[in-house]
Tab-separated table of C-alpha atoms in Angstrom:
chain	number	residue	atom	x	y	z
A	28	MET	CA	-17.468	40.720	94.341
A	29	PHE	CA	-18.935	38.505	91.638
A	30	ARG	CA	-18.107	35.356	93.596
A	31	THR	CA	-19.522	36.798	96.806
A	32	THR	CA	-22.730	37.732	94.997
A	33	TYR	CA	-22.864	34.209	93.611
A	34	TRP	CA	-22.431	32.604	97.005
A	35	ILE	CA	-25.114	34.814	98.522
A	36	CYS	CA	-27.632	34.219	95.707
A	37	ALA	CA	-27.004	30.461	95.537
A	38	GLY	CA	-27.238	30.229	99.340
A	39	LEU	CA	-30.524	32.140	99.373
A	40	ALA	CA	-31.968	29.980	96.583
A	41	LEU	CA	-31.037	26.820	98.500
A	42	LEU	CA	-32.459	28.285	101.685
A	43	LEU	CA	-35.714	29.040	99.887
A	44	LEU	CA	-35.812	25.492	98.550
A	45	ALA	CA	-35.177	24.057	101.996
A	46	LEU	CA	-37.540	26.239	103.986
A	47	ASP	CA	-40.359	27.085	101.611
A	48	GLY	CA	-40.281	24.320	99.008
A	49	ALA	CA	-43.098	22.428	100.727
A	50	ALA	CA	-45.347	25.341	101.682
A	51	GLY	CA	-44.863	27.426	98.565
A	52	ASN	CA	-45.419	30.783	100.216
A	53	TYR	CA	-43.257	32.785	97.852
A	54	LEU	CA	-43.092	31.226	94.400
A	55	THR	CA	-46.807	30.802	93.810
A	56	THR	CA	-49.505	33.214	92.796
A	57	THR	CA	-50.426	35.738	95.408
A	58	PRO	CA	-54.113	35.335	96.205
A	59	ASP	CA	-56.032	37.779	98.329
A	60	ARG	CA	-55.915	36.811	101.946
A	61	GLY	CA	-57.960	38.064	104.820
A	62	ARG	CA	-61.087	37.670	106.819
A	63	VAL	CA	-64.413	37.092	105.163
A	64	GLU	CA	-67.852	37.756	106.454
A	65	ARG	CA	-70.987	35.764	106.100
A	66	ASP	CA	-73.359	37.500	103.732
A	67	PRO	CA	-76.460	38.267	105.841
A	68	ALA	CA	-78.614	38.160	102.722
A	69	GLY	CA	-76.768	35.261	101.140
A	70	GLY	CA	-78.593	32.473	102.882
A	71	THR	CA	-76.949	29.113	102.524
A	72	VAL	CA	-75.624	27.020	99.722
A	73	ARG	CA	-75.908	23.305	100.371
A	74	GLY	CA	-76.055	23.946	104.055
A	75	ALA	CA	-73.076	26.290	104.186
A	76	GLY	CA	-73.177	30.011	104.631
A	77	VAL	CA	-72.368	32.318	101.754
A	78	PHE	CA	-69.319	34.395	102.443
A	79	ILE	CA	-68.588	37.657	100.772
A	80	TRP	CA	-65.257	38.961	99.738
A	81	TYR	CA	-64.570	42.621	99.561
A	82	GLY	CA	-62.727	43.395	96.357
A	83	GLY	CA	-61.864	41.198	93.406
A	84	GLY	CA	-64.547	40.382	90.888
A	85	TYR	CA	-64.349	39.693	87.214
A	86	GLN	CA	-64.820	41.991	84.280
A	87	GLY	CA	-65.747	39.286	81.816
A	88	GLY	CA	-63.947	37.580	78.967
A	89	LYS	CA	-63.833	38.560	75.320
B	6	MET	CA	33.066	36.847	118.399
B	7	THR	CA	33.445	39.410	115.645
B	8	PRO	CA	30.493	39.525	113.223
B	9	PRO	CA	31.421	38.754	109.616
B	10	ALA	CA	32.152	41.733	107.423
B	11	PRO	CA	29.237	42.741	105.200
B	12	LEU	CA	29.380	41.322	101.725
B	13	LYS	CA	30.847	43.730	99.253
B	14	LEU	CA	28.611	44.337	96.311
B	15	PHE	CA	29.933	43.187	92.992
B	16	ARG	CA	29.385	46.607	91.543
B	17	ASP	CA	29.745	49.986	93.095
B	18	GLU	CA	27.052	52.585	93.143
B	19	ALA	CA	26.183	53.745	89.646
B	20	GLN	CA	27.987	56.845	88.515
B	21	VAL	CA	26.447	59.046	85.888
B	22	GLU	CA	28.863	60.203	83.262
B	23	THR	CA	28.058	63.132	81.031
B	24	ILE	CA	29.594	63.684	77.641
B	25	GLN	CA	28.930	66.021	74.774
B	26	CYS	CA	27.493	64.802	71.514
B	27	LEU	CA	30.267	64.718	68.937
B	28	SER	CA	27.861	66.031	66.342
B	29	CYS	CA	25.651	68.687	67.968
B	30	GLY	CA	27.482	69.224	71.240
B	31	GLY	CA	24.412	68.509	73.286
B	32	PRO	CA	24.848	66.867	76.692
B	33	ILE	CA	24.432	63.088	76.836
B	34	ALA	CA	24.183	61.319	80.194
B	35	LEU	CA	25.587	57.786	80.293
B	36	HIS	CA	24.664	55.180	82.878
B	37	SER	CA	25.166	51.700	81.594
B	38	PHE	CA	28.935	51.208	82.134
B	39	GLY	CA	30.548	48.926	79.624
B	40	ALA	CA	27.351	47.264	78.523
B	41	ARG	CA	26.502	49.947	76.013
B	42	GLN	CA	26.748	49.200	72.322
B	43	ARG	CA	25.111	52.279	70.895
B	44	VAL	CA	24.424	55.781	72.133
B	45	VAL	CA	21.958	57.881	70.178
B	46	CYS	CA	21.976	61.586	70.945
B	47	PRO	CA	18.510	62.561	72.151
B	48	HIS	CA	18.967	66.031	70.657
B	49	CYS	CA	20.103	65.393	67.105
B	50	GLY	CA	19.812	61.622	66.680
B	51	SER	CA	23.495	61.102	65.844
B	52	THR	CA	24.767	57.639	66.636
B	53	LEU	CA	27.839	57.043	68.734
B	54	ALA	CA	29.553	53.755	69.393
B	55	PRO	CA	32.276	52.796	71.843
B	56	GLU	CA	35.729	52.182	70.460
B	57	ASP	CA	38.100	49.552	71.806
B	58	SER	CA	39.452	52.162	74.230
B	59	GLY	CA	35.974	52.702	75.608
B	60	ALA	CA	35.712	56.227	74.271
B	61	LEU	CA	32.666	57.044	72.189
B	62	ALA	CA	33.165	57.789	68.531
B	63	LEU	CA	30.717	59.312	66.105
B	64	LEU	CA	29.301	56.527	63.976
B	65	GLU	CA	26.644	58.406	62.061
B	66	ALA	CA	25.781	62.095	62.178
B	67	ALA	CA	22.132	63.061	62.029
B	68	SER	CA	19.999	66.120	62.455
B	69	ARG	CA	16.582	64.847	63.315
B	70	LYS	CA	14.287	66.549	65.786
B	71	HIS	CA	13.726	65.206	69.240
B	72	GLN	CA	10.352	63.506	69.658
B	73	SER	CA	8.486	63.146	72.903
B	74	SER	CA	7.766	59.671	74.133
B	75	VAL	CA	5.070	58.703	76.588
B	76	LEU	CA	7.790	58.550	79.274
B	77	PRO	CA	10.863	60.803	79.209
B	78	LEU	CA	14.453	59.647	78.939
B	79	HIS	CA	16.206	59.304	82.329
B	80	ALA	CA	12.925	59.113	84.255
B	81	ARG	CA	13.281	56.867	87.293
B	82	GLY	CA	10.673	54.596	88.701
B	83	LYS	CA	10.312	51.697	91.107
B	84	LEU	CA	8.848	48.527	89.611
B	85	ASP	CA	8.820	45.166	91.396
B	86	GLY	CA	10.688	46.807	94.271
B	87	THR	CA	13.627	47.883	92.114
B	88	LEU	CA	14.507	51.384	91.062
B	89	TRP	CA	14.923	51.602	87.304
B	90	GLU	CA	16.059	54.409	85.051
B	91	ILE	CA	15.056	54.814	81.446
B	92	ILE	CA	18.377	54.957	79.573
B	93	GLY	CA	17.115	54.334	76.060
B	94	ILE	CA	13.928	54.772	74.079
B	95	CYS	CA	13.209	52.891	70.897
B	96	TRP	CA	10.102	53.295	68.781
B	97	ARG	CA	9.097	50.454	66.576
B	98	ARG	CA	6.136	49.562	64.467
B	99	CYS	CA	4.764	46.797	62.355
B	100	VAL	CA	2.312	47.011	59.503
B	101	VAL	CA	-0.491	44.473	59.240
B	102	ASP	CA	-3.004	44.626	56.402
B	103	GLY	CA	-1.877	48.143	55.619
B	104	VAL	CA	-2.419	49.360	59.194
B	105	ALA	CA	0.593	50.503	61.221
B	106	TYR	CA	0.788	49.390	64.852
B	107	PRO	CA	3.459	51.480	66.624
B	108	TRP	CA	4.860	50.897	70.075
B	109	GLN	CA	7.531	52.393	72.285
B	110	GLU	CA	10.167	50.402	74.119
B	111	PHE	CA	11.858	51.899	77.151
B	112	LEU	CA	15.152	50.342	78.138
B	113	LEU	CA	15.289	50.301	81.940
B	114	PHE	CA	18.581	49.990	83.712
B	115	ASN	CA	19.618	49.191	87.245
B	116	PRO	CA	23.302	48.597	87.983
B	117	TRP	CA	22.523	45.542	90.133
B	118	HIS	CA	19.669	44.054	88.165
B	119	GLY	CA	20.694	44.801	84.593
B	120	VAL	CA	18.153	45.819	82.022
B	121	ARG	CA	14.404	45.430	81.473
B	122	TRP	CA	12.064	46.582	78.755
B	123	LEU	CA	8.991	48.575	79.441
B	124	ILE	CA	6.802	48.406	76.359
B	125	TYR	CA	3.960	50.757	75.579
B	126	SER	CA	1.593	50.002	72.741
B	127	ASN	CA	0.450	53.231	71.090
B	128	SER	CA	-2.441	51.494	69.385
B	129	ASP	CA	-4.207	50.238	72.511
B	130	GLY	CA	-2.424	51.937	75.423
B	131	HIS	CA	-1.417	48.695	77.163
B	132	TRP	CA	1.911	48.180	78.908
B	133	GLN	CA	4.259	45.231	79.310
B	134	LEU	CA	7.366	44.742	81.407
B	135	GLY	CA	9.858	42.369	79.829
B	136	GLN	CA	13.270	40.887	80.355
B	137	ALA	CA	15.581	38.530	78.532
B	138	LEU	CA	14.620	34.900	78.820
B	139	ASP	CA	17.012	32.777	80.814
B	140	GLY	CA	17.286	30.095	78.146
B	141	ALA	CA	15.407	29.122	75.006
B	142	PRO	CA	11.796	28.020	74.749
B	143	GLN	CA	10.812	24.631	73.441
B	144	ILE	CA	8.689	24.567	70.300
B	145	LEU	CA	5.511	22.564	70.864
B	146	LYS	CA	3.980	20.385	68.193
B	147	THR	CA	0.417	21.269	69.008
B	148	ARG	CA	-2.557	22.132	66.809
B	149	HIS	CA	-2.171	25.762	67.790
B	150	HIS	CA	1.456	26.779	67.329
B	151	GLY	CA	2.991	27.226	70.752
B	152	VAL	CA	6.134	27.179	72.851
B	153	ARG	CA	6.958	26.113	76.360
B	154	PHE	CA	9.465	27.553	78.769
B	155	GLY	CA	9.709	25.893	82.156
B	156	LYS	CA	6.223	24.775	83.086
B	157	GLN	CA	4.521	27.589	81.223
B	158	ARG	CA	2.995	27.027	77.803
B	159	TYR	CA	2.481	29.962	75.475
B	160	LYS	CA	0.223	30.095	72.422
B	161	HIS	CA	1.293	31.884	69.302
B	162	PHE	CA	-0.533	35.195	69.083
B	163	GLN	CA	0.909	37.129	66.195
B	164	GLY	CA	3.933	37.487	63.986
B	165	ALA	CA	5.113	40.563	62.124
B	166	ILE	CA	8.123	42.427	60.812
B	167	ALA	CA	9.029	45.173	63.273
B	168	VAL	CA	10.891	48.253	62.070
B	169	VAL	CA	12.739	50.711	64.302
B	170	THR	CA	11.440	54.228	63.630
B	171	TYR	CA	13.084	56.321	66.332
B	172	VAL	CA	15.830	55.886	68.938
B	173	GLU	CA	17.423	57.957	71.646
B	174	GLY	CA	19.700	57.205	74.590
B	175	GLU	CA	21.944	54.258	75.400
B	176	PHE	CA	21.429	50.736	74.184
B	177	THR	CA	22.972	47.419	74.974
B	178	TRP	CA	22.671	46.317	71.377
B	179	GLU	CA	23.544	47.882	68.045
B	180	VAL	CA	20.308	49.621	67.294
B	181	ARG	CA	19.621	51.975	64.412
B	182	VAL	CA	16.591	53.424	62.683
B	183	ASP	CA	15.142	51.154	59.973
B	184	ASP	CA	16.464	48.017	61.689
B	185	LYS	CA	14.086	45.155	60.888
B	186	ALA	CA	13.339	42.068	62.910
B	187	GLU	CA	10.808	39.290	62.603
B	188	ILE	CA	8.854	39.117	65.830
B	189	ASN	CA	6.628	36.285	66.982
B	190	ASP	CA	4.596	36.876	70.125
B	191	PHE	CA	3.300	34.009	72.250
B	192	VAL	CA	0.860	34.568	75.067
B	193	ALA	CA	-0.238	32.964	78.307
B	194	PRO	CA	-1.930	36.007	79.875
B	195	PRO	CA	-0.791	37.837	81.891
B	196	ARG	CA	2.544	36.543	80.605
B	197	GLY	CA	3.966	36.572	77.151
B	198	LEU	CA	7.050	35.415	75.318
B	199	SER	CA	8.555	37.032	72.239
B	200	ILE	CA	10.958	35.501	69.778
B	201	GLU	CA	12.784	38.100	67.768
B	202	GLN	CA	14.849	37.146	64.784
B	203	SER	CA	17.100	39.634	63.037
B	204	SER	CA	19.690	39.213	60.322
B	205	GLY	CA	23.032	40.967	60.414
B	206	PRO	CA	26.466	40.674	58.922
B	207	ASP	CA	27.317	37.987	61.463
B	208	GLY	CA	24.288	35.889	60.622
B	209	VAL	CA	20.903	35.457	62.212
B	210	GLU	CA	20.384	36.547	65.793
B	211	LEU	CA	17.600	35.223	68.000
B	212	ASN	CA	16.401	37.023	71.084
B	213	PHE	CA	13.917	35.611	73.559
B	214	THR	CA	12.016	37.950	75.835
B	215	VAL	CA	9.498	37.132	78.513
B	216	ALA	CA	7.053	39.843	79.533
B	217	ARG	CA	4.081	40.410	81.769
B	218	HIS	CA	1.167	42.789	81.646
B	219	ILE	CA	1.513	45.844	83.822
B	220	ASP	CA	-1.236	48.341	84.555
B	221	ALA	CA	-0.837	51.815	83.094
B	222	ALA	CA	-1.651	53.330	86.481
B	223	GLU	CA	1.173	51.325	88.088
B	224	VAL	CA	3.652	52.624	85.502
B	225	TRP	CA	2.415	56.168	85.984
B	226	ARG	CA	2.725	55.902	89.743
B	227	ALA	CA	6.135	54.276	89.540
B	228	PHE	CA	7.609	56.981	87.319
B	229	GLN	CA	5.743	59.725	89.157
B	230	GLN	CA	4.258	61.145	86.004
B	231	PRO	CA	1.759	63.998	86.315
B	232	GLY	CA	-1.892	63.485	85.481
B	233	LYS	CA	-3.275	60.236	84.216
B	234	PRO	CA	-1.674	57.733	81.845
B	235	PRO	CA	-2.971	57.428	78.283
B	236	ARG	CA	-6.201	55.481	78.371
B	237	SER	CA	-5.980	51.762	77.637
B	238	ARG	CA	-8.373	50.569	74.950
B	239	GLY	CA	-9.644	47.135	74.116
B	240	ILE	CA	-8.045	43.924	75.302
B	241	GLY	CA	-4.280	43.886	75.210
B	242	ALA	CA	-2.390	40.755	74.265
B	243	LEU	CA	-1.402	40.109	77.886
B	244	ARG	CA	-4.147	41.780	79.877
B	245	PRO	CA	-5.351	39.320	82.543
B	246	ASN	CA	-8.809	37.939	82.000
B	247	HIS	CA	-10.520	38.975	85.238
B	248	TRP	CA	-13.350	36.529	84.506
B	249	HIS	CA	-10.829	33.713	84.924
B	250	ARG	CA	-9.720	34.980	88.314
B	251	GLY	CA	-11.052	32.659	91.004
B	252	ARG	CA	-12.900	30.467	88.511
B	253	ARG	CA	-11.542	27.330	90.161
B	254	SER	CA	-13.085	28.226	93.503
B	255	MET	CA	-16.277	29.263	91.747
B	256	TRP	CA	-16.681	25.909	90.000
B	257	LEU	CA	-15.741	24.070	93.199
B	258	SER	CA	-18.408	25.970	95.120
B	259	CYS	CA	-20.798	25.270	92.249
B	260	LEU	CA	-20.172	21.561	92.752
B	261	VAL	CA	-20.892	21.891	96.468
B	262	PHE	CA	-24.074	23.851	95.744
B	263	VAL	CA	-25.253	21.271	93.209
B	264	ALA	CA	-24.704	18.492	95.770
B	265	ALA	CA	-26.690	20.455	98.365
B	266	TRP	CA	-29.396	21.133	95.774
B	267	TRP	CA	-29.611	17.438	94.951
B	268	LEU	CA	-30.038	16.489	98.600
B	269	LEU	CA	-32.642	19.168	99.306
B	270	SER	CA	-34.648	18.444	96.137
B	271	ASP	CA	-34.618	14.753	96.905
B	272	ARG	CA	-35.794	15.382	100.468
B	273	LEU	CA	-38.507	17.729	99.265
B	274	ALA	CA	-39.759	15.219	96.683
B	275	ALA	CA	-39.817	12.493	99.329
B	276	THR	CA	-42.018	14.565	101.646
B	277	ARG	CA	-44.529	15.572	98.957
B	278	HIS	CA	-47.416	13.194	98.367
B	279	PRO	CA	-49.844	14.914	96.018
B	280	THR	CA	-53.357	13.739	96.788
B	281	ILE	CA	-56.750	14.908	95.618
B	282	ALA	CA	-58.397	16.806	98.449
B	283	PHE	CA	-61.565	17.445	96.515
B	284	GLN	CA	-62.957	16.751	93.060
B	285	ARG	CA	-66.415	17.374	91.659
B	286	ASP	CA	-67.700	17.623	88.111
B	287	ASN	CA	-71.025	18.440	86.482
B	288	ILE	CA	-71.513	21.533	88.603
B	289	GLY	CA	-74.015	23.973	87.175
B	290	PHE	CA	-73.445	27.690	86.686
B	291	ASP	CA	-76.830	28.701	88.046
B	292	GLU	CA	-75.888	29.291	91.660
B	293	PRO	CA	-72.788	29.593	93.860
B	294	PHE	CA	-71.206	26.383	94.928
B	295	ALA	CA	-70.072	25.614	98.458
B	296	GLN	CA	-68.491	22.501	99.881
B	297	GLU	CA	-66.686	21.762	103.090
B	298	ILE	CA	-63.317	20.143	102.377
B	299	LYS	CA	-60.231	19.137	104.311
B	300	ILE	CA	-56.879	20.389	103.129
B	301	GLY	CA	-53.507	19.104	104.399
B	302	THR	CA	-52.632	18.404	107.977
B	303	PRO	CA	-53.579	20.831	110.750
B	304	GLY	CA	-50.511	22.719	111.918
B	305	GLU	CA	-48.722	22.381	108.587
B	306	THR	CA	-48.737	24.614	105.557
B	307	THR	CA	-49.122	23.169	102.122
B	308	ALA	CA	-49.387	24.175	98.484
B	309	ILE	CA	-52.497	23.293	96.522
B	310	GLU	CA	-53.229	22.996	92.841
B	311	PHE	CA	-56.685	24.229	91.928
B	312	THR	CA	-58.059	23.089	88.571
B	313	PHE	CA	-61.107	24.625	86.964
B	314	ALA	CA	-62.544	23.147	83.733
B	315	ALA	CA	-65.716	24.199	81.933
B	316	SER	CA	-67.577	22.458	79.138
B	317	PRO	CA	-68.575	22.848	76.470
B	318	LEU	CA	-66.340	25.794	75.822
B	319	ASP	CA	-66.403	27.114	72.293
B	320	ASN	CA	-65.554	30.780	71.718
B	321	ALA	CA	-66.630	31.351	75.292
B	322	TRP	CA	-65.275	31.885	78.751
B	323	ALA	CA	-65.982	30.650	82.219
B	324	TYR	CA	-64.819	32.272	85.405
B	325	ALA	CA	-65.108	31.584	89.094
B	326	ASP	CA	-64.403	33.628	92.170
B	327	VAL	CA	-62.894	31.074	94.508
B	328	LEU	CA	-62.915	31.416	98.270
B	329	LEU	CA	-61.291	28.981	100.630
B	330	VAL	CA	-62.548	29.919	104.064
B	331	ASN	CA	-60.724	28.394	107.000
B	332	LEU	CA	-63.567	27.344	109.242
B	333	ALA	CA	-61.411	27.537	112.329
B	334	ASN	CA	-60.804	31.269	112.098
B	335	ASP	CA	-62.740	32.643	109.106
B	336	GLU	CA	-59.436	33.512	107.442
B	337	ALA	CA	-59.843	33.087	103.706
B	338	VAL	CA	-57.803	32.744	100.576
B	339	GLY	CA	-59.465	34.253	97.520
B	340	PHE	CA	-58.559	34.210	93.863
B	341	GLY	CA	-60.184	34.244	90.480
B	342	ILE	CA	-59.752	31.570	87.885
B	343	GLU	CA	-60.724	31.669	84.241
B	344	ALA	CA	-61.006	29.136	81.458
B	345	SER	CA	-61.556	30.385	77.949
B	346	TYR	CA	-61.212	28.954	74.518
B	347	TYR	CA	-61.466	30.860	71.262
B	348	HIS	CA	-60.798	29.871	67.706
B	349	GLY	CA	-61.509	31.119	64.209
B	350	ILE	CA	-60.124	31.775	60.796
B	351	ASP	CA	-58.292	34.986	60.103
B	352	GLY	CA	-56.865	35.797	56.694
B	353	GLY	CA	-57.370	32.253	55.543
B	354	GLU	CA	-55.475	30.826	58.501
B	355	SER	CA	-57.121	29.108	61.398
B	356	TRP	CA	-56.165	30.077	64.917
B	357	HIS	CA	-57.078	29.133	68.435
B	358	GLU	CA	-56.136	30.231	71.893
B	359	GLY	CA	-56.849	29.315	75.479
B	360	SER	CA	-58.022	26.086	76.980
B	361	SER	CA	-61.098	24.725	78.648
B	362	ARG	CA	-58.991	23.738	81.654
B	363	THR	CA	-56.976	26.066	83.898
B	364	THR	CA	-54.804	25.262	86.869
B	365	HIS	CA	-53.882	27.672	89.597
B	366	THR	CA	-51.223	26.927	92.229
B	367	VAL	CA	-51.730	28.499	95.622
B	368	GLY	CA	-49.083	28.261	98.300
B	369	GLY	CA	-49.084	28.920	102.001
B	370	VAL	CA	-52.429	27.229	102.690
B	371	ALA	CA	-52.655	26.210	106.334
B	372	GLY	CA	-53.904	22.665	106.865
B	373	GLY	CA	-57.415	22.325	108.246
B	374	GLN	CA	-61.123	22.301	107.487
B	375	TYR	CA	-62.210	24.712	104.751
B	376	LEU	CA	-65.331	25.892	103.067
B	377	LEU	CA	-64.746	25.955	99.341
B	378	GLN	CA	-67.011	28.530	97.775
B	379	LEU	CA	-67.260	29.298	94.074
B	380	GLN	CA	-69.213	32.005	92.358
B	381	PRO	CA	-69.193	31.127	88.667
B	382	GLN	CA	-69.752	33.329	85.668
B	383	ARG	CA	-69.827	32.525	81.981
B	384	GLY	CA	-70.190	34.226	78.651
B	385	GLY	CA	-68.994	34.357	75.083
B	386	THR	CA	-70.121	34.499	71.482
B	387	GLY	CA	-70.149	30.755	70.893
B	388	SER	CA	-71.674	28.024	72.941
B	389	THR	CA	-71.425	29.068	76.565
B	390	PRO	CA	-70.534	26.361	79.088
B	391	THR	CA	-73.253	24.601	80.994
B	392	GLU	CA	-71.214	22.895	83.665
B	393	TYR	CA	-67.819	22.959	85.211
B	394	GLU	CA	-65.432	20.745	87.117
B	395	VAL	CA	-63.292	21.567	90.126
B	396	ARG	CA	-60.343	19.670	91.510
B	397	VAL	CA	-58.098	20.506	94.478
B	398	VAL	CA	-54.795	18.656	94.844
B	399	GLN	CA	-52.861	19.134	98.065
B	400	ASP	CA	-49.192	18.617	98.909
B	401	VAL	CA	-48.113	19.361	95.362
B	402	TYR	CA	-44.435	19.259	94.557
B	403	LEU	CA	-43.445	22.706	93.362
B	404	THR	CA	-40.655	22.040	90.890
B	405	ARG	CA	-40.156	25.793	90.494
B	406	TYR	CA	-38.232	25.875	93.787
B	407	SER	CA	-35.773	23.271	92.555
B	408	VAL	CA	-35.558	24.877	89.132
B	409	LEU	CA	-34.924	28.324	90.589
B	410	ALA	CA	-32.201	27.023	92.908
B	411	LEU	CA	-30.462	25.052	90.165
B	412	THR	CA	-30.727	27.949	87.727
B	413	THR	CA	-29.159	30.299	90.259
B	414	ILE	CA	-26.418	27.812	91.075
B	415	LEU	CA	-25.465	27.324	87.429
B	416	PHE	CA	-26.164	30.836	86.167
B	417	PHE	CA	-23.215	32.621	87.750
B	418	PRO	CA	-20.459	30.160	86.756
B	419	LEU	CA	-21.880	29.938	83.235
B	420	LEU	CA	-22.098	33.730	83.044
B	421	ALA	CA	-18.468	34.011	84.186
B	422	TRP	CA	-17.489	31.396	81.621
B	423	LEU	CA	-19.365	33.222	78.856
B	424	PHE	CA	-17.878	36.620	79.679
B	425	GLY	CA	-14.425	35.046	80.015
B	426	TRP	CA	-14.871	33.452	76.604
B	427	LEU	CA	-16.011	36.752	75.055
B	428	PHE	CA	-13.023	38.478	76.665
B	429	GLU	CA	-10.650	35.951	75.096
B	430	ARG	CA	-12.449	36.243	71.780
B	431	ARG	CA	-11.887	39.999	71.790
B	432	ARG	CA	-8.230	39.434	72.665
B	433	TRP	CA	-7.727	36.917	69.883
B	434	ASN	CA	-9.541	39.134	67.385
B	435	ASN	CA	-6.379	41.223	67.468
B	436	SER	CA	-4.176	38.236	66.714
B	437	ASP	CA	-3.190	36.381	63.571
B	438	TYR	CA	-5.973	33.944	64.433
B	439	SER	CA	-8.795	36.441	64.256
B	440	SER	CA	-12.061	34.961	63.084
């Protein structure tokens, strides 16, 4: 049982290294992902539109 | 052609003979043919010995009470494919550091296979099945006292003076209560070897016994005893170390895994070429920042390292809401990043925490054209930052994948080794070599 668990875990860890080591989908921070919308009132910043993100935000430091 | 006649067995089927005790008149069943040297009445404890004629004569009358052993006299059980009968029971004990360690020895008899000893340790509930050694072991001149018999080496485990405290049934040696013998046990779990030295009128007698661990449940099943056997406690002298079972294959597979890990890590490192996708400093906090940047190669996914540094940062914080908007499909990656640095003196001791530079690793970023948008904030009690710096590095090599894989590969064998070592340490804590 212990050996089987070992083989499975080691195999999965190697598989993760082989398949996701370059892209880093799983072992990095999990940012918010999704569609954004151009803020109609945001105008432009250096020629680019201002996009708004629903959610997130910061509560401030100390 | 006539088939050859079946081989005649050397001995005929065992016949049970019943006699009456010459002291109390109680019935005594005899099984062991001419091999018997002593018969102890299970009812009164009187000792009988065969005379030259073969008839039993009363050697010593006694009137002790019968005591129950963990297995009864004359119980029959099949061990190693052979049917054995318990023809004698002998209780012994040794005293170490003022503590008595009793055990019970059951003399098993089979007319074709001779005798065996089934040994039950009262102190820890472990069982051993032993038989006379076919020869004498060789004493080894090693750092840890040991012996060798055949190809098997045994390490000295403990030595003690064993005293017989109770006997009943038939015995193939001249046993009596209060008999003393110096016993030295050697172990190579699940096997063990005992050297027993006793002094008698004819000089010193040496007996060599080899034994193996046997599970209590197996004994109970074999002798068809009701209920469950007495619970085994702790690590017996011969109990197999289950952490050592299959350790060879585990370390071999570990080697294979390490080789595979080496190849994969090397290949991963060769394909990663960390390059700066974007870097800008002296950005003001007054308004959001936006910049079109190119990350990775279209069609491929990459990991980026996002660095945010603010200055001057002195008992203050800086924060930015970061959006990376894929211009091809308006799909975005959003995260917050903070840099803060605080310091002071508390109770006469100076302290500091944080840093003016923070790095955030984001994986799974599809290659393509992006709009990098930052919405900065700042604050604090000291000097708040006036500008910040941003750097995006693409194709970073994420060592955590290699570290995780290697940790997993080594963790299990090392864990098995550690538990195996602790197991052995517990075993040897009961030996003469206890730490």
